[in-house]
Each structure stands twice: as structure tokens, then as C-alpha cells.
CSV table of C-alpha atoms in Angstrom, one decimal:
chain,number,residue,atom,x,y,z
Q,1,MET,CA,25.8,30.7,56.4
Q,2,GLY,CA,26.4,32.6,59.4
Q,3,LYS,CA,24.2,35.4,57.7
Q,4,ASN,CA,21.6,32.9,56.9
Q,5,TRP,CA,21.5,31.7,60.7
Q,6,ILE,CA,21.1,35.1,61.9
Q,7,ARG,CA,18.3,35.5,59.7
Q,8,VAL,CA,16.5,32.5,60.6
Q,9,LEU,CA,17.3,32.9,64.3
Q,10,SER,CA,16.1,36.5,64.3
Q,11,ALA,CA,12.7,35.2,62.7
Q,12,SER,CA,12.0,32.4,65.1
Q,13,PRO,CA,9.5,32.9,67.7
Q,14,ASP,CA,11.1,30.2,69.8
Q,15,VAL,CA,14.7,31.7,70.4
Q,16,GLU,CA,16.6,35.0,70.9
Q,17,LEU,CA,19.8,36.0,69.3
Q,18,VAL,CA,21.9,36.8,72.4
Q,19,GLY,CA,25.4,36.5,71.1
Q,20,LEU,CA,27.9,36.4,68.1
Q,21,VAL,CA,31.2,35.1,68.2
Q,22,ASP,CA,33.7,35.4,65.5
Q,23,LEU,CA,37.5,35.4,65.3
Q,24,ASN,CA,36.8,38.5,62.9
Q,25,LEU,CA,35.0,40.8,65.3
Q,26,ALA,CA,34.7,43.4,62.7
Q,27,ALA,CA,32.7,40.7,60.5
Q,28,ALA,CA,30.2,39.9,63.5
Q,29,GLU,CA,29.4,43.4,64.0
Q,30,SER,CA,28.9,44.2,60.3
Q,31,ALA,CA,26.6,40.9,60.1
Q,32,LEU,CA,24.6,42.2,63.2
Q,33,THR,CA,24.4,45.9,61.4
Q,34,ASP,CA,23.3,44.5,58.2
Q,35,ALA,CA,20.6,42.5,59.9
Q,36,GLY,CA,19.2,45.6,61.8
Q,37,LEU,CA,20.2,44.0,65.4
Q,38,SER,CA,21.4,45.6,68.5
Q,39,GLY,CA,22.1,44.6,72.0
Q,40,VAL,CA,23.6,41.3,70.9
Q,41,SER,CA,26.9,40.7,72.8
Q,42,THR,CA,30.0,40.1,70.3
Q,43,GLY,CA,33.6,38.7,70.9
Q,44,THR,CA,36.2,36.2,69.9
Q,45,SER,CA,35.7,33.7,72.7
Q,46,LEU,CA,32.5,31.3,72.8
Q,47,SER,CA,32.7,31.0,76.6
Q,48,THR,CA,33.2,34.6,77.3
Q,49,VAL,CA,30.2,35.6,75.0
Q,50,ALA,CA,27.8,32.9,76.5
Q,51,ALA,CA,28.8,33.9,80.1
Q,52,ALA,CA,28.2,37.7,79.6
Q,53,SER,CA,24.9,37.0,77.3
Q,54,GLY,CA,23.3,34.3,79.4
Q,55,ALA,CA,23.3,32.1,76.3
Q,56,GLN,CA,21.0,28.6,76.7
Q,57,ALA,CA,22.4,27.1,73.6
Q,58,VAL,CA,25.0,27.3,70.9
Q,59,VAL,CA,24.5,27.4,67.0
Q,60,ASN,CA,27.8,26.4,65.5
Q,61,VAL,CA,28.3,27.9,61.9
Q,62,THR,CA,32.2,27.7,61.9
Q,63,VAL,CA,34.2,25.8,59.1
Q,64,PRO,CA,34.1,22.3,59.5
Q,65,ALA,CA,37.8,22.1,60.8
Q,66,ALA,CA,36.6,24.3,63.9
Q,67,HIS,CA,33.6,22.0,64.4
Q,68,HIS,CA,35.1,19.8,67.1
Q,69,PRO,CA,37.0,22.3,69.3
Q,70,VAL,CA,34.0,24.6,69.2
Q,71,ASN,CA,31.5,22.0,69.9
Q,72,VAL,CA,33.8,20.6,72.8
Q,73,GLU,CA,34.0,23.8,74.3
Q,74,ALA,CA,30.4,24.7,74.1
Q,75,LEU,CA,29.3,21.2,75.3
Q,76,ILE,CA,31.6,21.2,78.5
Q,77,ALA,CA,30.4,24.7,79.2
Q,78,GLY,CA,27.0,23.1,79.6
Q,79,LEU,CA,25.5,24.3,76.5
Q,80,PRO,CA,23.5,22.2,73.9
Q,81,VAL,CA,24.7,22.6,70.4
Q,82,LEU,CA,23.3,22.6,67.0
Q,83,CYS,CA,26.0,22.3,64.5
Q,84,GLU,CA,26.1,22.8,60.6
Q,85,LYS,CA,27.3,19.6,59.1
Q,86,PRO,CA,29.5,17.7,58.8
Q,87,VAL,CA,29.9,16.9,62.4
Q,88,ALA,CA,33.6,16.9,62.0
Q,89,PRO,CA,36.2,16.7,59.2
Q,90,THR,CA,36.5,12.8,60.1
Q,91,VAL,CA,34.7,10.1,61.5
Q,92,ALA,CA,37.3,9.7,64.4
Q,93,LEU,CA,36.5,13.2,65.6
Q,94,GLY,CA,33.0,12.7,65.1
Q,95,LEU,CA,33.3,9.7,67.7
Q,96,SER,CA,35.2,12.1,70.0
Q,97,LEU,CA,32.0,14.5,69.8
Q,98,ALA,CA,29.7,11.9,70.6
Q,99,ALA,CA,31.8,10.8,73.6
Q,100,THR,CA,32.0,14.4,74.6
Q,101,ALA,CA,28.1,14.7,74.3
Q,102,GLU,CA,27.9,11.7,76.8
Q,103,VAL,CA,30.2,13.1,79.1
Q,104,SER,CA,28.8,16.6,79.1
Q,105,GLY,CA,25.1,15.4,79.3
Q,106,GLN,CA,24.3,18.0,76.7
Q,107,LEU,CA,22.7,17.7,73.2
Q,108,LEU,CA,24.8,17.8,70.1
Q,109,MET,CA,22.6,17.9,67.3
Q,110,ILE,CA,23.9,18.2,63.6
Q,111,SER,CA,21.8,20.4,60.9
Q,112,GLN,CA,21.4,18.3,57.9
Q,113,SER,CA,19.5,20.8,56.5
Q,114,ARG,CA,18.2,18.8,53.3
Q,115,ARG,CA,16.2,16.1,55.7
Q,116,TYR,CA,13.7,19.6,56.1
Q,117,TYR,CA,11.2,19.6,53.0
Q,118,ARG,CA,7.7,19.1,53.3
Q,119,THR,CA,7.8,17.2,50.1
Q,120,LEU,CA,10.5,14.7,51.5
Q,121,ALA,CA,8.4,14.3,54.5
Q,122,GLU,CA,5.5,13.2,51.9
Q,123,LEU,CA,7.9,10.9,50.2
Q,124,LYS,CA,8.9,9.1,53.6
Q,125,ARG,CA,5.3,8.6,54.3
Q,126,GLN,CA,4.9,7.0,50.6
Q,127,VAL,CA,7.8,4.8,51.0
Q,128,ALA,CA,6.3,3.3,54.2
Q,129,SER,CA,3.4,2.1,52.0
Q,130,LEU,CA,5.6,0.3,49.3
Q,131,GLY,CA,6.5,-2.7,51.4
Q,132,GLU,CA,9.8,-4.0,51.3
Q,133,VAL,CA,12.2,-1.5,49.4
Q,134,GLY,CA,14.4,-3.1,47.2
Q,135,ILE,CA,16.5,-0.2,45.5
Q,136,VAL,CA,16.6,3.6,46.1
Q,137,THR,CA,18.6,5.7,43.5
Q,138,THR,CA,19.6,9.2,43.5
Q,139,ASP,CA,20.8,11.2,40.5
Q,140,PHE,CA,22.5,14.5,41.2
Q,141,PHE,CA,23.7,16.7,38.4
Q,142,LYS,CA,24.7,20.4,38.8
Q,143,ALA,CA,27.4,22.7,37.3
Q,144,PRO,CA,28.2,25.1,39.9
Q,145,HIS,CA,31.3,27.5,39.5
Q,146,PHE,CA,32.4,28.0,43.0
Q,147,GLY,CA,35.8,29.1,42.4
Q,148,GLY,CA,37.9,28.9,45.8
Q,149,PHE,CA,38.8,25.9,47.7
Q,150,ARG,CA,36.0,23.8,46.4
Q,151,GLU,CA,37.4,23.6,42.8
Q,152,GLU,CA,40.8,22.4,44.4
Q,153,MET,CA,39.8,19.9,47.1
Q,154,GLU,CA,40.1,16.2,46.8
Q,155,HIS,CA,36.8,14.1,46.5
Q,156,VAL,CA,34.6,17.3,46.1
Q,157,LEU,CA,31.4,15.7,45.3
Q,158,LEU,CA,31.4,13.1,47.9
Q,159,VAL,CA,32.9,15.1,50.7
Q,160,ASP,CA,31.1,18.4,50.3
Q,161,MET,CA,27.8,17.5,48.7
Q,162,ALA,CA,27.0,13.8,48.8
Q,163,ILE,CA,26.7,13.6,52.6
Q,164,HIS,CA,23.1,15.4,52.1
Q,165,ALA,CA,21.9,12.4,49.7
Q,166,PHE,CA,23.5,9.8,52.0
Q,167,ASP,CA,22.1,11.3,55.3
Q,168,VAL,CA,18.4,11.4,53.5
Q,169,VAL,CA,18.5,7.8,52.4
Q,170,ARG,CA,19.1,6.7,56.1
Q,171,TYR,CA,16.2,9.0,56.9
Q,172,LEU,CA,13.8,7.6,54.2
Q,173,LEU,CA,14.7,3.9,55.2
Q,174,ASP,CA,15.1,4.1,58.9
Q,175,ASP,CA,18.0,2.0,58.5
Q,176,ASP,CA,22.0,2.1,58.1
Q,177,PRO,CA,24.3,0.8,55.4
Q,178,VAL,CA,26.8,-2.2,55.8
Q,179,SER,CA,29.1,-1.5,52.7
Q,180,VAL,CA,29.8,0.4,49.9
Q,181,TYR,CA,31.7,0.3,46.2
Q,182,CYS,CA,32.3,3.6,44.8
Q,183,GLU,CA,34.0,5.0,41.6
Q,184,GLU,CA,34.9,8.6,41.1
Q,185,PHE,CA,36.3,10.3,37.8
Q,186,ASN,CA,36.8,13.5,36.5
Q,187,PRO,CA,35.1,14.5,33.0
Q,188,SER,CA,37.5,15.8,30.5
Q,189,TRP,CA,35.7,19.3,30.5
Q,190,SER,CA,35.7,19.5,34.5
Q,191,TRP,CA,36.7,22.8,36.0
Q,192,TYR,CA,37.5,20.9,39.1
Q,193,ALA,CA,41.2,20.0,39.9
Q,194,ALA,CA,40.0,16.5,41.3
Q,195,ASP,CA,37.5,14.1,40.7
Q,196,ALA,CA,34.0,15.7,40.8
Q,197,ALA,CA,31.9,12.8,39.6
Q,198,ALA,CA,31.0,9.7,41.3
Q,199,THR,CA,28.7,6.5,41.6
Q,200,ALA,CA,28.4,4.7,44.9
Q,201,ILE,CA,26.5,1.7,45.5
Q,202,PHE,CA,25.4,1.1,49.1
Q,203,GLU,CA,24.1,-2.1,50.9
Q,204,PHE,CA,21.9,-1.6,53.6
Q,205,SER,CA,21.2,-3.9,56.5
Q,206,GLY,CA,17.8,-4.9,55.5
Q,207,GLY,CA,19.1,-5.6,52.3
Q,208,THR,CA,18.0,-2.5,50.1
Q,209,ARG,CA,20.5,-1.3,47.7
Q,210,TYR,CA,21.0,2.5,47.3
Q,211,VAL,CA,22.9,3.8,44.0
Q,212,TYR,CA,24.2,7.5,44.2
Q,213,THR,CA,25.2,8.9,40.8
Q,214,GLY,CA,26.5,12.6,40.9
Q,215,ASN,CA,28.5,15.2,38.8
Q,216,TRP,CA,29.2,18.6,39.8
Q,217,CYS,CA,30.2,19.6,36.1
Q,218,ALA,CA,27.0,18.9,34.6
Q,219,ASP,CA,25.7,21.5,32.4
Q,220,GLY,CA,22.3,21.0,30.9
Q,221,LEU,CA,19.3,19.6,32.4
Q,222,GLU,CA,20.5,19.9,35.9
Q,223,THR,CA,18.8,18.3,38.8
Q,224,SER,CA,17.4,20.1,41.9
Q,225,TRP,CA,20.0,20.6,44.6
Q,226,ASN,CA,18.3,17.6,46.4
Q,227,GLY,CA,18.8,15.6,43.3
Q,228,SER,CA,16.3,13.3,41.6
Q,229,TRP,CA,15.1,10.3,43.4
Q,230,ARG,CA,13.3,6.8,42.7
Q,231,VAL,CA,12.3,4.3,45.4
Q,232,ASN,CA,11.1,0.7,44.1
Q,233,GLY,CA,9.6,-1.6,46.6
Q,234,ALA,CA,7.4,-4.7,46.7
Q,235,GLY,CA,4.2,-2.6,46.5
Q,236,GLY,CA,5.3,-0.1,43.7
Q,237,SER,CA,7.4,2.9,43.2
Q,238,ALA,CA,7.6,6.4,44.2
Q,239,THR,CA,9.7,9.4,42.4
Q,240,TRP,CA,10.7,12.6,43.8
Q,241,ASP,CA,12.2,15.6,41.8
Q,242,GLY,CA,13.9,16.9,44.9
Q,243,THR,CA,11.2,19.8,45.1
Q,244,ASN,CA,7.7,19.0,44.3
Q,245,SER,CA,5.4,16.5,45.8
Q,246,PRO,CA,6.5,12.7,45.1
Q,247,VAL,CA,4.7,10.6,42.2
Q,248,VAL,CA,3.8,7.2,43.4
Q,249,GLU,CA,2.4,4.3,41.7
Q,250,ARG,CA,1.2,1.1,43.7
Q,251,THR,CA,0.7,-2.6,42.4
Q,252,ALA,CA,-2.5,-4.3,42.9
Q,253,THR,CA,-0.8,-6.1,45.9
Q,254,ALA,CA,0.5,-3.0,47.4
Q,255,GLY,CA,0.0,-2.7,51.2
Q,256,ALA,CA,-1.9,0.1,53.0
Q,257,ALA,CA,-1.8,3.8,52.0
Q,258,ALA,CA,0.4,6.1,53.4
Q,259,ASP,CA,0.0,7.3,57.0
Q,260,ARG,CA,-0.8,10.7,56.7
Q,261,SER,CA,0.0,11.3,60.7
Q,262,ALA,CA,3.6,10.0,60.1
Q,263,VAL,CA,4.8,13.5,59.5
Q,264,ALA,CA,8.2,14.9,60.7
Q,265,ALA,CA,7.5,17.2,63.5
Q,266,ASN,CA,9.2,19.9,61.7
Q,267,ALA,CA,7.3,19.5,58.4
Q,268,GLU,CA,6.1,23.1,58.2
Q,269,ALA,CA,9.9,24.6,58.7
Q,270,GLU,CA,12.2,24.1,56.0
Q,271,GLU,CA,16.0,23.9,55.6
Q,272,ILE,CA,17.8,25.3,58.3
Q,273,ALA,CA,14.5,26.4,59.9
Q,274,GLY,CA,13.5,22.9,60.1
Q,275,ALA,CA,16.7,21.9,61.7
Q,276,LEU,CA,16.2,24.8,64.5
Q,277,ALA,CA,12.4,23.8,64.9
Q,278,GLU,CA,13.5,20.2,65.8
Q,279,PHE,CA,16.7,21.2,67.9
Q,280,VAL,CA,14.1,23.7,70.2
Q,281,GLN,CA,11.5,20.8,70.3
Q,282,ALA,CA,14.2,18.3,71.4
Q,283,LEU,CA,15.3,20.7,74.1
Q,284,ARG,CA,11.7,21.4,75.5
Q,285,THR,CA,10.8,17.5,75.4
Q,286,GLY,CA,13.8,15.7,75.8
Q,287,ARG,CA,12.8,13.7,72.4
Q,288,THR,CA,16.2,12.6,70.6
Q,289,PRO,CA,16.1,14.6,67.2
Q,290,SER,CA,17.1,12.9,64.2
Q,291,GLY,CA,20.4,14.6,63.6
Q,292,GLU,CA,21.5,13.7,67.2
Q,293,VAL,CA,25.4,13.2,67.1
Q,294,HIS,CA,25.6,9.4,67.6
Q,295,SER,CA,23.4,8.7,64.6
Q,296,ASN,CA,24.8,11.4,62.3
Q,297,VAL,CA,28.2,10.0,62.5
Q,298,GLN,CA,26.7,7.2,60.5
Q,299,SER,CA,26.1,9.7,57.5
Q,300,LEU,CA,29.7,10.7,57.8
Q,301,ALA,CA,30.8,7.2,57.9
Q,302,MET,CA,29.3,6.8,54.4
Q,303,VAL,CA,31.1,9.4,52.8
Q,304,GLU,CA,34.5,8.2,54.7
Q,305,ALA,CA,33.6,4.7,53.3
Q,306,ALA,CA,32.9,5.8,49.9
Q,307,VAL,CA,36.0,7.9,49.7
Q,308,ARG,CA,38.2,4.7,50.8
Q,309,SER,CA,36.4,2.5,48.2
Q,310,ALA,CA,37.1,5.0,45.5
Q,311,GLU,CA,40.9,5.1,46.7
Q,312,THR,CA,41.3,1.6,46.9
Q,313,GLY,CA,38.8,0.3,44.0
Q,314,GLN,CA,37.4,-2.3,46.6
Q,315,ARG,CA,34.2,-2.9,48.3
Q,316,VAL,CA,34.4,-1.2,51.8
Q,317,ARG,CA,32.6,-2.2,54.9
Q,318,ILE,CA,31.1,0.5,57.2
Q,319,ASP,CA,31.8,-1.1,60.4
Q,320,GLU,CA,35.6,-1.6,59.1
Q,321,VAL,CA,35.7,2.5,58.9
Q,322,LEU,CA,34.1,2.8,62.1
Q,323,GLU,CA,36.6,0.4,63.9
Q,324,SER,CA,39.5,2.1,62.4
Q,325,ALA,CA,37.9,5.6,63.3
Q,326,TYR,CA,37.4,4.1,66.9
Q,327,ARG,CA,41.1,3.2,67.2
Q,328,ALA,CA,42.1,6.7,66.1
Q,329,ALA,CA,39.8,8.3,68.5
Q,330,LEU,CA,41.1,6.6,71.2
Q,331,ALA,CA,44.7,7.3,70.4
Q,332,GLY,CA,44.3,11.1,69.6
Q,333,GLU,CA,41.6,11.9,72.2
Q,334,ARG,CA,43.3,14.5,74.9
Q,335,ARG,CA,40.4,14.8,77.5
Q,336,PRO,CA,40.7,12.1,80.2
Q,337,ASP,CA,37.0,12.0,80.8
Q,338,VAL,CA,36.1,11.8,77.0
Q,339,LYS,CA,38.9,9.2,76.4
Q,340,ALA,CA,37.6,7.0,79.5
Q,341,ALA,CA,33.9,7.5,78.1
Q,342,LEU,CA,35.3,6.1,74.5
Q,343,ALA,CA,37.0,3.4,76.2
Q,344,GLY,CA,33.8,2.2,78.0
Q,345,TRP,CA,32.1,1.4,74.4
Q,346,ASP,CA,31.6,-2.1,73.6
Q,347,SER,CA,32.0,-1.4,69.9
Q,348,PRO,CA,31.5,2.0,67.9
Q,349,LEU,CA,28.7,0.5,65.7
Q,350,GLY,CA,26.7,-0.5,68.8
Q,351,GLN,CA,27.3,2.6,70.4
Q,352,LEU,CA,25.8,4.7,67.5
Q,353,ALA,CA,22.8,2.4,67.0
């Protein structure tokens, strides 16, 4: 992903890559050589490289376990951050980062790259024309042979991939979930050590149900990496194959047609380039981006709640996940200023709204 980001940053007319940080300095220098770049500061310390290069922002492409310390270092140094998903390994650390962003006064935006597709922006416009939405479904069937840690990790589908779909449904509905019931299992032919298939049913605050069904050892008739979507509302239905333009059928009683002006600001740039475009626009205008940390923690909470439901066999409320994460964040926070900010929240759910 670091090399992908180097390519996107180098191609953007809005930013200049001035520094590259890696614990493996040889890897950083090799990546720059491969990209044909020179004059870029390198080092193993974010603060040192940022100061030497005059950096104005940070793109955090470290492994998830390093997201929290790297984001904190950058934010406290006065640098806004665009961070790869997930915001942190746990909701508790995500809440810590939301409070750190408040203390620093800097933007922390999470790059949920699968929000940024022109055809998804079309689907969002069409959903707005369907009236009250009753149910949204996503089918995700892929069979990647990753090797390495993914084939050994617990809850691999929910933790490593489903967050993309969970985040997209929040984007489509402009709403947040209140509960989830989830079941996981591992097909007998699976090459994963732990459960690689799951079905989750979320209830949203507006009453919509969202059903996600996925399998990461599903050879044959695979879906796109975005999955296959169906949205059913009072005024008709829309489907999206994750790649092409959505297909819509409205009833005779359907509401107004889709608003062509309701296009995401980043609709022309896709995937991580779309995230970068929205990040730059947010810094220039002060507009809150869709992946701002307070909002994005809700997507991570969906994952944590689904995992808890799969482990317990019980329906899990999102607010209960956030409350327990909030207690853990308060207990574990080491920075006094961030701890004070957390303590000043009336409630985690209210702070994230």
C-alpha cells in the first residue's frame, strides 16, 4: 500500500511528496528509487522527517497496530493526517484518537477507499429517490489465497474486509446502526484457519435492515471486491454489481428522480485517489470530510459488534460496544490532555454523532 500511495501522491497536482518514513530505511529508499523520485527526505522518525522536509500533512500507511501511535505523534506535532483503514485495531483506541484530534485541533481522516467510486456515487443518488428504505443487502463472495497472516487470523472476513461494506452502507443511508446479530462459520473446504464466512443483520436507527453475507473461500461466480448490492425502498429498488452503473426500477408511486447535483465532491477520483482528493478539499475549505475520525469510529464499531455477536450468539447493541470501549479508552489513556478530553464527553455515542 505504501507504494500505491507513493504513486497516487506523485500523480496528484494538489500535493507534493516531501518525506517518507519507514522503520526499514532501505525499503523507503528503494521505493523512491522504483518510483523515479529524488529529493525526498527519508528517515525512521516521523517528527524528524516532517521537520526536515517542511511537511504540512501526513499520510499514514503503517500496519493497523501502528496507526494509533503514529497518528498521535503527527496530530500532536500539529499535522493533519489521512490514515489507512482501520482507524485503530480497537474501538477504544479509535475513541482515543478522536479525543486526540480534538486536543490537537487537527484533522484526522480515515481513508475508506471503497467509498470512492463514480458508480457508487450514482447509487447514492438513486437511493435518495427511492423514498423510505426498508432493506439493503450485500453479497460478497471471493476466493483470495493470501498466504501469511490473513489465513491464520481470527474473524478474518469481518475484521479485514467487511468494514468496507459496513462503511459504505452508512454512506448510502446517511444513518448509523443500533444493533447487529451475526453468525460466522468456516466451510469444510476453507484454507483459512478460522471462520472465513459470515452473515450479519444490522438494524439502523431509521428502521432499515442491512444484511451482509460474505465468504472468503468462495470459488466460482465471484462478486466484485465491492460486493453485489440491492436496495429496496417504498418507491422501488436499485441494484449495484460493485463495478458498473446501478440498475433502478421505480414504482408508479415513486418519489422524485435522483438529484444529479448530489454528487460526492470526489466522484471523479476513485479509491485512494478519491480519499486524497477529499482530504485536500477538507484542508482547503474547512469542510468536514466523510471519513473524519469521529464518524469513522462508527464503522469500526460495526465490526467489533459483529465479532462480539458471533462470539456470544447474541444480538449486540452498538451503544453497548461504544460504552465499553469508552471505559477502556479512559482507563488506558496515557496522555493527560487526551484523558481530560475523553472525560469531558457526555457520552461516546453523542460525541460521535
